[in-house]
Structures are given as C-alpha cells and as structure tokens.
C-alpha cells in the first residue's frame, strides 16, 4: 500500500488559505501538479499513491477521473481568489502518477484545458506528462502535443531485461526508442528517467542502461538511486532473501559513472539527480519546487504549497471524488510553516542545485562551516570565493551530510 499521509492541522472545507499565503505571491511562479493515480501494474519498488483497477472499488472510475480532476481545478481557482491571492498564469503544469497516459489523451488535454480556462498559461509555459513507454502511441502523443503539451518524461528505468523484471516494469526495452521517436515526431521535448542500484544490477548493467539512454539523445535525463521503502513488495523480497540487499557504495560508484557519461555526452547537471542538454531543457516544474515557488496539486494524495502553507489531499480516489462532489476541499490536512522551517527547506533545496546558494544568505554558524566543507572537498572552493556555495561531485554524493552541517548550530 502507498505510504501514509503526514500528520497536520485540519484543513477547512472551503479551502481558503491563511493570509500568509498571499504575502509576496506576485513574485513567485505558480504551477499545477495533476496526479493520475492509475497503473496497469504496481511496480515492486513503488511507494507512490497509485492503484491498479483491481484495487479500486466503486466510484473510482478511470472514465470519470478527468471530470473529477477538473472539478478540483474549479475549486482551487475559487479558493485562491477567496484567499486574496493575485491572478497569476500557470508557468508549468506537470501530470504525474501513476501512469498519466493510461488515461486517454483527450482526458489529459481536457484537464489541461480546464486549468488553462481557470488561470491561463504564461508565455512559453512548460506542460509535461510522465509516461510508460508501453502506454503511448503515435496518435496519442500527437493528440497531447496538439492539446498543448510540450514535454514527455518516459519511465525507462533500465535497458536490461533482468533489472526491469526485478522492478516489475512492464515495457520491453525496445519500446523506449520507438516511443521517443513518436514523441519527437509530435514535436515534444523528451526526458527519460533511470533508476540505479536495483538488486542484482551490476556496474556493467548500469553502464549499458546509461549508454543506451544516451543513444536516444534525450533533452533531459533523471537518474535516481533506488530507495527501498517499507511496505513495498521489493522490501519484502529483500527481507526474505529472495533478492540481494542494496549497498551505499554501489550507489556512489554508479552515480559517478553516470555523471561522467552524461557530461561527456553534453548533458550538464543542474540538480543532484538531473541533467539537461541546455539550461532551457531543465525541468522548470521541478525547479519551481526547489525554488520554493507556489503550486496547487490536484488529485488523490497530491501535495500543494503556496506561500509557506502546505496541504495534502485524501489518498483514495473514491474519498477524493466524494468530497469534491459535496463541494468540499479534498484536503486531508495542512500545515503553516514557520520561519525556521522555511529557512531549513530553502537551504536543503537550493544546496542541491548547480547554481548553489549565496553564502551571505546563510547563518553565521553555516558560514563558519565553509572552510571545512571546502577542505573536505564537498564544496567548490573557487565558487565559494565568488560568494556561492556549490557542491562538488563528492558533495553531491554526500549532499544530505552537507545540509546537516549547514543547519547545525
């Protein structure tokens, strides 16, 4: 089952936000995240809020989902207006899941159209959908492009069959280049997602996956280390000894190899787990998260953040649909972040970016830690001389440790 929602304060049924949310909002980008909670098969490593058809009871129909999501868009637009937020056009829209492309392309376009009608789109807005390579066709990708989508992110994960089998991925490796070609023919930018550190994956397996992904010449690559979450099928398999465990050193070796190959192929890192061919190819939606901008997340289990106010929706699609049908916010809870928490998150997120964080924006204790961070080769000394804390390759491998030092008194 997907992980539990966080604890928090009760969320009001009308969705109205506290005054804090509107402070400085005009200077922040506004984005929309649309969660599509459906998958054909639940992958063994997945801890996301997703459901197969056999897991869903009545009232959670895929056929009705686009209309339900559109109703939350209308609810969100009204709640934001009543909260005194300024009118802002959407800078980015991201459809994630789950597998968004399990829904017909016309349904995804319909949800996007409802968002466009509610808020409008900024010039050159980025509109992305995630996709499994076996859930798209030339016609569906063209329909998405014609409907306003600009970008597709394919869950490739690996090019090695036995690794895909451990992950319970359903697509054939040969399907990936075909889907990428279809996307390009439709005029869409292409990103691919890879996962390293799967039990039983050798260094050679990983190199094959990286080189194969690069041979498709994507505009963007995300490479994430596999994290085994409690309650997943994979966690149970490791616990029972059916598959081997995961070593941190293995992750470090594979990350270093990937970074070397990506950079040699002309992709530069802009966030610890993300590389882009040009600065314009960086995922602007994810950058909005890391920069602490505003976004409304629609869909069951989706999280939102506006001006230091964070909330999350009820998880099950049936409960989600029922609340909206009654004219109530689908939020299960929310929290208003204090200054200390917002500063902690600012440091945690900006440190992960290649642009780094201004040294003069850090606390005095954090600034005093800089010489040792440089000596430990975690922070670039030349960048620090210009007033920017920027991670080295070693620092990226130990980013969490760097953040802990910056936040320690």
Tab-separated table of C-alpha atoms in Angstrom:
chain	number	residue	atom	x	y	z
A	1	UNK	CA	0.000	0.000	0.000
A	2	UNK	CA	1.166	3.582	-0.550
A	3	UNK	CA	2.808	5.350	2.391
A	4	UNK	CA	0.702	7.140	4.983
A	5	UNK	CA	-0.120	10.818	4.759
A	6	UNK	CA	1.686	13.161	7.173
A	7	UNK	CA	0.028	14.472	10.283
A	8	UNK	CA	-1.138	18.071	10.252
A	9	UNK	CA	-3.818	20.531	11.230
A	10	UNK	CA	-7.406	20.146	9.976
A	11	UNK	CA	-7.967	21.718	6.549
A	12	UNK	CA	-11.062	23.922	6.146
A	13	UNK	CA	-13.770	22.625	3.851
A	14	UNK	CA	-13.792	25.814	1.769
A	15	UNK	CA	-10.061	25.560	1.039
A	16	UNK	CA	-9.411	29.194	1.973
A	17	UNK	CA	-5.769	29.809	2.894
A	18	UNK	CA	-4.378	31.954	5.717
A	19	UNK	CA	-3.200	35.479	4.932
A	20	UNK	CA	0.422	34.351	4.885
A	21	UNK	CA	-0.160	32.544	1.575
A	22	UNK	CA	-0.761	35.797	-0.317
A	23	UNK	CA	2.316	37.613	1.005
A	24	UNK	CA	4.768	38.115	-1.863
A	25	UNK	CA	2.782	35.806	-4.134
A	26	UNK	CA	3.060	38.134	-7.130
A	27	UNK	CA	6.796	37.495	-7.187
A	28	UNK	CA	6.522	33.697	-7.195
A	29	UNK	CA	5.772	31.419	-10.123
A	30	UNK	CA	2.514	29.482	-9.949
A	31	UNK	CA	2.343	25.878	-11.144
A	32	UNK	CA	-0.115	22.995	-11.227
A	33	UNK	CA	0.583	19.354	-10.471
A	34	UNK	CA	-2.042	16.830	-11.608
A	35	UNK	CA	-1.797	13.398	-10.005
A	36	UNK	CA	-3.147	10.500	-12.065
A	37	UNK	CA	-3.305	7.592	-9.597
A	38	UNK	CA	-3.756	4.680	-12.026
A	39	UNK	CA	-1.255	1.999	-13.054
A	40	UNK	CA	-1.635	-1.161	-15.108
A	41	UNK	CA	0.648	-2.997	-12.647
A	42	UNK	CA	2.074	-1.856	-9.321
A	43	UNK	CA	5.882	-1.906	-9.566
A	44	UNK	CA	7.540	-3.753	-6.695
A	45	UNK	CA	9.574	-0.727	-5.566
A	46	UNK	CA	6.752	1.826	-5.806
A	47	UNK	CA	5.589	3.695	-2.715
A	48	UNK	CA	3.517	6.306	-4.575
A	49	UNK	CA	-0.230	6.763	-4.191
A	50	UNK	CA	-1.219	4.581	-7.140
A	51	UNK	CA	-3.814	1.899	-7.752
A	52	UNK	CA	-4.456	-0.829	-10.265
A	53	UNK	CA	-8.001	-1.410	-11.494
A	54	UNK	CA	-8.361	-4.441	-9.224
A	55	UNK	CA	-7.553	-2.333	-6.140
A	56	UNK	CA	-10.310	0.190	-6.744
A	57	UNK	CA	-13.867	-0.050	-5.542
A	58	UNK	CA	-16.942	1.662	-6.885
A	59	UNK	CA	-16.866	5.380	-7.502
A	60	UNK	CA	-13.201	5.434	-8.500
A	61	UNK	CA	-13.666	5.116	-12.234
A	62	UNK	CA	-10.859	5.986	-14.627
A	63	UNK	CA	-13.557	7.077	-17.078
A	64	UNK	CA	-14.816	9.751	-14.661
A	65	UNK	CA	-11.421	10.893	-13.398
A	66	UNK	CA	-10.842	13.773	-15.837
A	67	UNK	CA	-14.125	15.384	-14.827
A	68	UNK	CA	-13.325	14.912	-11.130
A	69	UNK	CA	-9.866	16.449	-11.533
A	70	UNK	CA	-11.367	19.364	-13.452
A	71	UNK	CA	-13.758	19.953	-10.566
A	72	UNK	CA	-10.790	20.380	-8.216
A	73	UNK	CA	-9.301	22.901	-10.661
A	74	UNK	CA	-12.508	24.936	-10.375
A	75	UNK	CA	-12.461	24.550	-6.587
A	76	UNK	CA	-8.807	25.655	-6.455
A	77	UNK	CA	-9.377	28.747	-8.598
A	78	UNK	CA	-12.273	29.824	-6.364
A	79	UNK	CA	-10.368	29.127	-3.127
A	80	UNK	CA	-7.329	31.086	-4.309
A	81	UNK	CA	-9.478	34.060	-5.253
A	82	UNK	CA	-11.236	33.988	-1.882
A	83	UNK	CA	-7.816	33.792	-0.194
A	84	UNK	CA	-6.818	37.123	-1.729
A	85	UNK	CA	-4.118	35.665	-3.980
A	86	UNK	CA	-3.218	37.712	-7.057
A	87	UNK	CA	-4.138	36.482	-10.512
A	88	UNK	CA	-1.218	34.533	-11.983
A	89	UNK	CA	-0.906	32.472	-15.134
A	90	UNK	CA	0.496	28.967	-14.914
A	91	UNK	CA	4.229	28.789	-15.579
A	92	UNK	CA	4.314	24.992	-15.576
A	93	UNK	CA	1.888	22.064	-15.456
A	94	UNK	CA	3.027	18.526	-14.652
A	95	UNK	CA	0.959	15.336	-14.937
A	96	UNK	CA	2.454	12.617	-12.742
A	97	UNK	CA	1.373	9.366	-11.239
A	98	UNK	CA	0.836	6.570	-11.520
A	99	UNK	CA	0.812	6.431	-15.255
A	100	UNK	CA	-0.980	9.503	-16.607
A	101	UNK	CA	-1.016	8.076	-20.132
A	102	UNK	CA	-3.229	5.195	-19.028
A	103	UNK	CA	-5.989	7.781	-19.427
A	104	UNK	CA	-6.937	8.661	-22.996
A	105	UNK	CA	-5.005	11.625	-24.343
A	106	UNK	CA	-8.272	13.540	-24.710
A	107	UNK	CA	-8.819	13.254	-20.934
A	108	UNK	CA	-5.387	14.692	-20.133
A	109	UNK	CA	-5.980	17.502	-22.628
A	110	UNK	CA	-9.384	18.114	-21.036
A	111	UNK	CA	-7.821	18.544	-17.569
A	112	UNK	CA	-5.180	20.853	-19.026
A	113	UNK	CA	-7.869	22.878	-20.772
A	114	UNK	CA	-9.770	23.303	-17.508
A	115	UNK	CA	-6.565	24.640	-15.887
A	116	UNK	CA	-5.940	26.967	-18.816
A	117	UNK	CA	-9.501	28.262	-18.593
A	118	UNK	CA	-9.105	28.862	-14.856
A	119	UNK	CA	-5.715	30.581	-14.804
A	120	UNK	CA	-4.320	30.918	-18.318
A	121	UNK	CA	-0.813	29.920	-19.384
A	122	UNK	CA	2.269	32.081	-19.170
A	123	UNK	CA	4.228	32.626	-22.357
A	124	UNK	CA	6.282	29.512	-23.206
A	125	UNK	CA	4.698	27.564	-20.345
A	126	UNK	CA	6.130	24.094	-19.810
A	127	UNK	CA	3.490	21.313	-19.905
A	128	UNK	CA	4.781	17.822	-19.061
A	129	UNK	CA	3.319	14.374	-18.696
A	130	UNK	CA	5.023	11.286	-17.377
A	131	UNK	CA	4.501	8.175	-19.490
A	132	UNK	CA	5.285	4.495	-19.532
A	133	UNK	CA	6.699	3.641	-22.982
A	134	UNK	CA	4.080	0.937	-23.478
A	135	UNK	CA	1.163	3.296	-22.750
A	136	UNK	CA	1.590	5.662	-25.706
A	137	UNK	CA	1.111	5.580	-29.464
A	138	UNK	CA	1.939	7.985	-32.293
A	139	UNK	CA	-1.668	9.179	-32.278
A	140	UNK	CA	-1.891	9.698	-28.501
A	141	UNK	CA	1.371	11.657	-28.379
A	142	UNK	CA	0.288	13.821	-31.309
A	143	UNK	CA	-3.029	14.486	-29.573
A	144	UNK	CA	-1.166	15.584	-26.444
A	145	UNK	CA	1.083	17.902	-28.436
A	146	UNK	CA	-1.864	19.349	-30.340
A	147	UNK	CA	-3.626	19.879	-26.997
A	148	UNK	CA	-0.825	21.990	-25.554
A	149	UNK	CA	1.667	19.559	-24.015
A	150	UNK	CA	5.313	20.464	-24.657
A	151	UNK	CA	7.245	17.693	-22.946
A	152	UNK	CA	7.043	13.991	-22.084
A	153	UNK	CA	9.056	12.128	-19.446
A	154	UNK	CA	9.415	8.417	-20.147
A	155	UNK	CA	9.974	5.961	-17.310
A	156	UNK	CA	12.766	3.955	-18.922
A	157	UNK	CA	14.408	2.928	-15.592
A	158	UNK	CA	16.764	0.391	-17.222
A	159	UNK	CA	17.702	-1.108	-20.579
A	160	UNK	CA	18.490	-4.518	-19.064
A	161	UNK	CA	15.623	-7.075	-19.027
A	162	UNK	CA	16.530	-8.792	-15.753
A	163	UNK	CA	16.721	-5.419	-13.973
A	164	UNK	CA	13.320	-4.386	-15.341
A	165	UNK	CA	11.963	-7.729	-14.133
A	166	UNK	CA	13.107	-7.064	-10.552
A	167	UNK	CA	11.444	-3.626	-10.757
A	168	UNK	CA	8.234	-5.189	-12.179
A	169	UNK	CA	8.385	-2.836	-15.152
A	170	UNK	CA	6.089	-4.000	-17.945
A	171	UNK	CA	7.651	-2.398	-21.034
A	172	UNK	CA	10.147	-4.058	-23.366
A	173	UNK	CA	13.454	-2.154	-23.719
A	174	UNK	CA	12.944	-1.931	-27.493
A	175	UNK	CA	9.761	0.053	-26.907
A	176	UNK	CA	11.642	3.048	-25.478
A	177	UNK	CA	13.359	4.305	-28.673
A	178	UNK	CA	10.127	3.799	-30.573
A	179	UNK	CA	8.143	5.903	-28.092
A	180	UNK	CA	10.846	8.595	-28.102
A	181	UNK	CA	10.738	8.787	-31.904
A	182	UNK	CA	6.949	9.149	-31.817
A	183	UNK	CA	7.230	11.932	-29.226
A	184	UNK	CA	9.819	13.802	-31.265
A	185	UNK	CA	7.734	13.469	-34.408
A	186	UNK	CA	4.867	15.061	-32.475
A	187	UNK	CA	7.116	17.993	-31.547
A	188	UNK	CA	7.519	17.109	-27.852
A	189	UNK	CA	10.681	17.533	-25.795
A	190	UNK	CA	11.850	14.222	-24.321
A	191	UNK	CA	13.153	13.285	-20.879
A	192	UNK	CA	13.985	9.785	-19.669
A	193	UNK	CA	14.057	8.517	-16.093
A	194	UNK	CA	16.620	5.958	-14.960
A	195	UNK	CA	16.972	4.089	-11.652
A	196	UNK	CA	20.287	2.755	-10.380
A	197	UNK	CA	21.038	0.349	-7.557
A	198	UNK	CA	18.372	-2.260	-8.302
A	199	UNK	CA	19.143	-5.550	-6.506
A	200	UNK	CA	21.180	-7.728	-8.846
A	201	UNK	CA	22.155	-4.855	-11.140
A	202	UNK	CA	25.873	-4.987	-11.932
A	203	UNK	CA	28.014	-1.984	-12.777
A	204	UNK	CA	28.072	-3.273	-16.359
A	205	UNK	CA	24.249	-3.468	-16.392
A	206	UNK	CA	24.067	0.159	-15.276
A	207	UNK	CA	26.589	1.304	-17.869
A	208	UNK	CA	24.529	-0.416	-20.579
A	209	UNK	CA	21.420	1.440	-19.385
A	210	UNK	CA	23.175	4.819	-19.322
A	211	UNK	CA	24.794	4.385	-22.731
A	212	UNK	CA	21.526	3.132	-24.192
A	213	UNK	CA	19.613	6.120	-22.828
A	214	UNK	CA	22.249	8.490	-24.222
A	215	UNK	CA	21.996	6.840	-27.646
A	216	UNK	CA	18.415	8.161	-27.833
A	217	UNK	CA	19.776	11.723	-27.426
A	218	UNK	CA	17.140	12.899	-24.920
A	219	UNK	CA	16.887	16.544	-23.934
A	220	UNK	CA	16.929	15.642	-20.248
A	221	UNK	CA	17.779	12.671	-18.015
A	222	UNK	CA	16.842	11.996	-14.411
A	223	UNK	CA	18.797	9.296	-12.582
A	224	UNK	CA	17.551	8.279	-9.145
A	225	UNK	CA	19.034	5.834	-6.673
A	226	UNK	CA	16.625	3.090	-5.733
A	227	UNK	CA	15.275	3.572	-2.225
A	228	UNK	CA	13.592	0.529	-0.740
A	229	UNK	CA	10.505	1.754	1.102
A	230	UNK	CA	8.886	-0.207	3.923
A	231	UNK	CA	5.699	-1.927	2.892
A	232	UNK	CA	6.654	-2.447	-0.744
A	233	UNK	CA	6.930	-5.800	-2.478
A	234	UNK	CA	10.656	-5.238	-3.013
A	235	UNK	CA	11.252	-4.604	0.696
A	236	UNK	CA	9.567	-7.919	1.485
A	237	UNK	CA	11.644	-9.723	-1.143
A	238	UNK	CA	14.883	-8.364	0.332
A	239	UNK	CA	13.756	-9.232	3.849
A	240	UNK	CA	13.031	-12.828	2.754
A	241	UNK	CA	16.370	-13.102	0.936
A	242	UNK	CA	14.744	-13.502	-2.468
A	243	UNK	CA	16.812	-10.646	-3.895
A	244	UNK	CA	20.077	-9.168	-2.591
A	245	UNK	CA	20.216	-6.019	-0.495
A	246	UNK	CA	21.492	-2.625	-1.624
A	247	UNK	CA	24.914	-1.149	-0.820
A	248	UNK	CA	25.540	2.608	-0.465
A	249	UNK	CA	28.974	2.217	-2.091
A	250	UNK	CA	27.293	0.679	-5.129
A	251	UNK	CA	25.106	3.770	-5.432
A	252	UNK	CA	28.142	6.065	-5.289
A	253	UNK	CA	30.023	4.138	-7.978
A	254	UNK	CA	27.022	4.139	-10.303
A	255	UNK	CA	26.237	7.818	-9.757
A	256	UNK	CA	29.825	8.768	-10.552
A	257	UNK	CA	29.813	6.645	-13.708
A	258	UNK	CA	26.533	8.143	-14.880
A	259	UNK	CA	27.679	11.707	-14.261
A	260	UNK	CA	30.878	11.095	-16.232
A	261	UNK	CA	28.976	9.615	-19.201
A	262	UNK	CA	26.223	12.255	-19.139
A	263	UNK	CA	28.701	15.118	-19.112
A	264	UNK	CA	30.779	13.543	-21.900
A	265	UNK	CA	27.585	13.380	-23.972
A	266	UNK	CA	26.866	17.065	-23.456
A	267	UNK	CA	24.349	16.924	-20.588
A	268	UNK	CA	25.137	19.049	-17.546
A	269	UNK	CA	23.878	18.501	-14.026
A	270	UNK	CA	21.598	21.208	-12.695
A	271	UNK	CA	20.247	19.301	-9.684
A	272	UNK	CA	21.782	16.349	-7.891
A	273	UNK	CA	19.659	13.793	-9.778
A	274	UNK	CA	19.002	15.688	-13.016
A	275	UNK	CA	20.962	16.547	-16.159
A	276	UNK	CA	19.895	18.668	-19.154
A	277	UNK	CA	21.316	19.268	-22.631
A	278	UNK	CA	20.866	23.033	-22.316
A	279	UNK	CA	19.662	25.280	-19.471
A	280	UNK	CA	16.353	25.612	-21.346
A	281	UNK	CA	15.917	21.808	-21.190
A	282	UNK	CA	15.971	21.732	-17.377
A	283	UNK	CA	12.579	20.754	-15.927
A	284	UNK	CA	11.110	24.104	-14.904
A	285	UNK	CA	8.320	22.428	-12.944
A	286	UNK	CA	10.772	20.674	-10.640
A	287	UNK	CA	12.835	23.853	-10.387
A	288	UNK	CA	9.691	25.536	-9.061
A	289	UNK	CA	9.686	23.008	-6.204
A	290	UNK	CA	13.367	23.550	-5.432
A	291	UNK	CA	12.993	27.343	-5.567
A	292	UNK	CA	10.058	27.260	-3.142
A	293	UNK	CA	7.532	28.671	-5.615
A	294	UNK	CA	3.766	28.057	-5.442
A	295	UNK	CA	1.885	25.052	-6.778
A	296	UNK	CA	-1.532	23.508	-6.368
A	297	UNK	CA	-1.598	19.720	-6.511
A	298	UNK	CA	-4.837	18.169	-7.746
A	299	UNK	CA	-5.704	14.510	-7.373
A	300	UNK	CA	-5.862	11.977	-4.522
A	301	UNK	CA	-2.846	12.229	-2.236
A	302	UNK	CA	-1.473	15.260	-4.104
A	303	UNK	CA	0.504	17.832	-2.112
A	304	UNK	CA	0.310	21.613	-2.556
A	305	UNK	CA	2.337	24.589	-1.368
A	306	UNK	CA	1.519	28.296	-1.511
A	307	UNK	CA	3.452	30.896	0.450
A	308	UNK	CA	4.612	28.574	3.206
A	309	UNK	CA	1.231	26.855	3.559
A	310	UNK	CA	1.355	23.155	2.675
A	311	UNK	CA	-1.526	20.715	2.414
A	312	UNK	CA	-2.278	17.241	1.072
A	313	UNK	CA	-5.374	15.562	-0.286
A	314	UNK	CA	-7.121	12.436	0.932
A	315	UNK	CA	-5.492	9.412	-0.633
A	316	UNK	CA	-8.174	7.147	-2.026
A	317	UNK	CA	-9.753	8.141	-5.363
A	318	UNK	CA	-13.235	7.311	-4.054
A	319	UNK	CA	-12.922	9.547	-0.979
A	320	UNK	CA	-11.364	12.246	-3.142
A	321	UNK	CA	-14.245	12.214	-5.623
A	322	UNK	CA	-16.879	12.119	-2.876
A	323	UNK	CA	-15.518	15.225	-1.133
A	324	UNK	CA	-15.431	17.234	-4.349
A	325	UNK	CA	-18.946	16.092	-5.258
A	326	UNK	CA	-20.093	17.618	-1.939
A	327	UNK	CA	-18.334	20.899	-2.729
A	328	UNK	CA	-15.688	20.316	-0.048
A	329	UNK	CA	-11.938	20.608	-0.187
A	330	UNK	CA	-10.335	17.188	-0.719
A	331	UNK	CA	-7.508	18.191	1.650
A	332	UNK	CA	-6.863	15.760	4.498
A	333	UNK	CA	-4.671	18.165	6.455
A	334	UNK	CA	-2.338	21.128	6.195
A	335	UNK	CA	0.449	22.971	7.977
A	336	UNK	CA	1.658	26.563	8.024
A	337	UNK	CA	5.437	26.582	8.027
A	338	UNK	CA	7.232	28.843	10.465
A	339	UNK	CA	10.265	30.934	9.518
A	340	UNK	CA	12.706	28.375	10.885
A	341	UNK	CA	11.222	25.528	8.836
A	342	UNK	CA	11.065	27.628	5.675
A	343	UNK	CA	14.729	28.569	6.060
A	344	UNK	CA	15.700	24.944	6.643
A	345	UNK	CA	13.868	23.897	3.482
A	346	UNK	CA	15.390	26.772	1.498
A	347	UNK	CA	18.888	25.590	2.365
A	348	UNK	CA	18.049	21.918	1.808
A	349	UNK	CA	16.606	22.542	-1.661
A	350	UNK	CA	18.877	25.256	-3.071
A	351	UNK	CA	22.017	23.402	-1.996
A	352	UNK	CA	21.056	20.588	-4.391
A	353	UNK	CA	21.110	22.906	-7.422
A	354	UNK	CA	24.172	23.564	-9.585
A	355	UNK	CA	23.586	27.289	-9.075
A	356	UNK	CA	24.072	26.703	-5.372
A	357	UNK	CA	23.175	29.114	-2.617
A	358	UNK	CA	24.556	32.528	-1.733
A	359	UNK	CA	26.993	32.282	1.176
A	360	UNK	CA	25.882	35.644	2.523
A	361	UNK	CA	22.324	34.301	2.837
A	362	UNK	CA	23.456	31.654	5.329
A	363	UNK	CA	23.569	31.949	9.102
A	364	UNK	CA	26.837	32.797	10.847
A	365	UNK	CA	27.363	29.168	12.038
A	366	UNK	CA	26.763	27.906	8.485
A	367	UNK	CA	29.277	30.383	7.085
A	368	UNK	CA	31.830	29.241	9.657
A	369	UNK	CA	31.453	25.671	8.358
A	370	UNK	CA	32.543	26.684	4.834
A	371	UNK	CA	36.351	26.277	5.255
A	372	UNK	CA	35.934	22.700	6.492
A	373	UNK	CA	33.420	21.872	3.739
A	374	UNK	CA	35.955	23.123	1.188
A	375	UNK	CA	38.788	21.202	2.872
A	376	UNK	CA	36.660	18.035	2.770
A	377	UNK	CA	36.136	18.615	-0.976
A	378	UNK	CA	32.371	18.810	-0.546
A	379	UNK	CA	32.081	22.427	-1.701
A	380	UNK	CA	33.796	24.076	-4.674
A	381	UNK	CA	36.455	26.475	-3.373
A	382	UNK	CA	36.504	28.672	-6.489
A	383	UNK	CA	32.738	29.139	-6.390
A	384	UNK	CA	32.922	29.907	-2.684
A	385	UNK	CA	35.461	32.648	-3.433
A	386	UNK	CA	32.755	34.330	-5.571
A	387	UNK	CA	30.249	34.004	-2.729
A	388	UNK	CA	28.365	30.876	-3.834
A	389	UNK	CA	28.170	27.524	-2.067
A	390	UNK	CA	28.239	24.947	-4.869
A	391	UNK	CA	28.587	21.206	-4.398
A	392	UNK	CA	31.474	19.251	-5.891
A	393	UNK	CA	30.879	15.757	-7.276
A	394	UNK	CA	31.815	14.361	-3.855
A	395	UNK	CA	29.457	16.913	-2.305
A	396	UNK	CA	26.600	15.710	-4.484
A	397	UNK	CA	27.200	12.170	-3.248
A	398	UNK	CA	27.030	13.472	0.331
A	399	UNK	CA	24.507	16.283	-0.157
A	400	UNK	CA	22.466	15.337	2.896
A	401	UNK	CA	25.588	15.498	5.077
A	402	UNK	CA	26.424	18.945	3.700
A	403	UNK	CA	22.937	20.191	4.543
A	404	UNK	CA	23.199	18.781	8.074
A	405	UNK	CA	26.423	20.713	8.627
A	406	UNK	CA	24.905	23.930	7.305
A	407	UNK	CA	21.939	23.555	9.631
A	408	UNK	CA	23.874	22.566	12.752
A	409	UNK	CA	24.477	25.321	15.319
